[in-house]
XYZ file of C-alpha atoms in Angstrom:
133
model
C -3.682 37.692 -19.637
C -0.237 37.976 -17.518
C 1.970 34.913 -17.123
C 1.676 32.614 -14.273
C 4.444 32.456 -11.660
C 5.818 29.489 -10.961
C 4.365 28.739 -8.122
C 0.942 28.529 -9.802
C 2.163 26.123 -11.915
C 2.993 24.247 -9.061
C 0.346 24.356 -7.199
C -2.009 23.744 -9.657
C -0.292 21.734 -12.370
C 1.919 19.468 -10.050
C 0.263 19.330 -7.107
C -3.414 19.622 -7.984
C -4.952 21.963 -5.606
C -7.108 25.105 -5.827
C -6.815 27.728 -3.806
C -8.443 27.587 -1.227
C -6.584 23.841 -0.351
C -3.175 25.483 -1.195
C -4.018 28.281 1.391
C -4.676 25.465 4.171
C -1.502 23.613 3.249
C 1.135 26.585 3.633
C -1.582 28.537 6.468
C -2.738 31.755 4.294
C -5.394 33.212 2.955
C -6.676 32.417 -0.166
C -5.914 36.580 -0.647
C -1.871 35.565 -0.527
C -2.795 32.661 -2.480
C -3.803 34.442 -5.656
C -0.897 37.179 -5.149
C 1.323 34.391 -4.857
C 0.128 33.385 -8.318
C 0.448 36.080 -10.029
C 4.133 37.341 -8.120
C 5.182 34.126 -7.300
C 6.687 33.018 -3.523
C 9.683 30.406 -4.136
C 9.323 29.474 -0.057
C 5.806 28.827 -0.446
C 5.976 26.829 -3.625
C 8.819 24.364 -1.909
C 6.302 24.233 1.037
C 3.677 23.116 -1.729
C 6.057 20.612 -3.375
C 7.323 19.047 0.307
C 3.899 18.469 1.162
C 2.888 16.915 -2.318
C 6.300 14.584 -2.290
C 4.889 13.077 1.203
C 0.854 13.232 0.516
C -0.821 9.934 -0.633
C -3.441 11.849 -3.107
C -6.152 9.098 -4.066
C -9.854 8.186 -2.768
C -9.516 6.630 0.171
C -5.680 7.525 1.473
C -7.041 10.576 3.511
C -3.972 11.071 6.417
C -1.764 8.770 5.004
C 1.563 10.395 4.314
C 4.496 8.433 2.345
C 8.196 9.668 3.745
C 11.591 8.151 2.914
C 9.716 5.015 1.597
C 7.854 4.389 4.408
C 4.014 5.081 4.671
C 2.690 6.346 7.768
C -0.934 6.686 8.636
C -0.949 7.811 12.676
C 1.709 6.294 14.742
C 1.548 3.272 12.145
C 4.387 2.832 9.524
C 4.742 -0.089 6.705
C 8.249 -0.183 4.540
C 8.098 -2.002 1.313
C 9.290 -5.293 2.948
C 6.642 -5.918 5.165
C 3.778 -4.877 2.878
C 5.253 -7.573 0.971
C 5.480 -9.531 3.974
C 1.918 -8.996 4.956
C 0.929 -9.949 0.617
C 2.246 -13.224 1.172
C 0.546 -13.848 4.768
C -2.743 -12.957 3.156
C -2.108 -15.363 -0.417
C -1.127 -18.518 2.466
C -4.490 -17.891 4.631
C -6.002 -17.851 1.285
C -5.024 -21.288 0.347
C -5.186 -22.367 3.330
C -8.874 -21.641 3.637
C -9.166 -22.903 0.361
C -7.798 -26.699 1.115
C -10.064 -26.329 4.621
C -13.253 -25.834 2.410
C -12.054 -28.465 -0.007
C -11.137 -31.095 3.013
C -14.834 -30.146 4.289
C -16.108 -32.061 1.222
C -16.452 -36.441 1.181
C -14.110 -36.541 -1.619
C -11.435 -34.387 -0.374
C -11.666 -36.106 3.050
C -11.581 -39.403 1.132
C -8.448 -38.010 -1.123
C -6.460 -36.754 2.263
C -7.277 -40.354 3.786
C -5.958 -42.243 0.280
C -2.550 -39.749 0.623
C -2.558 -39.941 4.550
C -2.339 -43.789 4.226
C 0.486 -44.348 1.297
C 2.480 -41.693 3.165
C 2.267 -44.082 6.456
C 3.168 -46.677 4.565
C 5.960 -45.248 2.931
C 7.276 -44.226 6.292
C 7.094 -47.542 7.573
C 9.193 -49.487 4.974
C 11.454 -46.813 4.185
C 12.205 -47.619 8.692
C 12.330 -51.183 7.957
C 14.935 -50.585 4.702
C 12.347 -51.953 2.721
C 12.242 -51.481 -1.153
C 9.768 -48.378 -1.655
C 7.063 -49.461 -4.570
């Protein structure tokens, strides 16, 4: 069996496509594809390795593309920060909906009243420079 170029290594070690995927991606046949693998085609193989450096290549990520550490799906982007950003949104409507459902309940309502109260009274000496139990 001859040696594989490089490019087939590329294209199907590193980037994980058959042929017929590979000649979509660079716009060949699958013909040029398999000549390409066995002669190699350094232009092509870059072409291969730009797309797979920018392709998001799991279940579920079809058209997303990740570029210069941004993702981009359409005319959408995301950076790092406000992924993050949007995380942190998501854990604080979680708790809050978590306190609502809790406040729902007698006791919690009862609790909030208990705090509600020593809070209003705290407020009220601590205006009147009275000692704070």
């Amino acid at each position: 069996m001859a040696r594989k170029s490089s490019f087939y290594k590329a294209r199907w070690n590193r980037c994980g496509l058959n042929e017929t995927r590979a000649a979509e991606i660079i716009g060949c046949t699958v013909e040029d594809v398999q000549r390409f693998d066995d002669e190699g085609a350094p232009i092509a193989e870059r072409l291969l390795l730009l797309w797979d450096s920018k392709h998001v290549n799991h279940d579920g990520w079809d058209g997303f593309l990740f570029s210069r550490g941004i993702l981009r799906y359409k005319n959408r982007r995301w950076t790092p920060c406000m992924l993050k950003a949007i995380h942190n949104e998501r854990e604080e409507l979680d708790a809050l909906r978590r306190e609502i459902s809790r406040l729902k309940t007698w006791r919690g309502l009862f609790t909030f009243s208990v705090y509600k109260a020593v809070n209003c009274v705290r407020h009220h000496k601590a205006r009147r420079g009275l000692k704070i139990d």
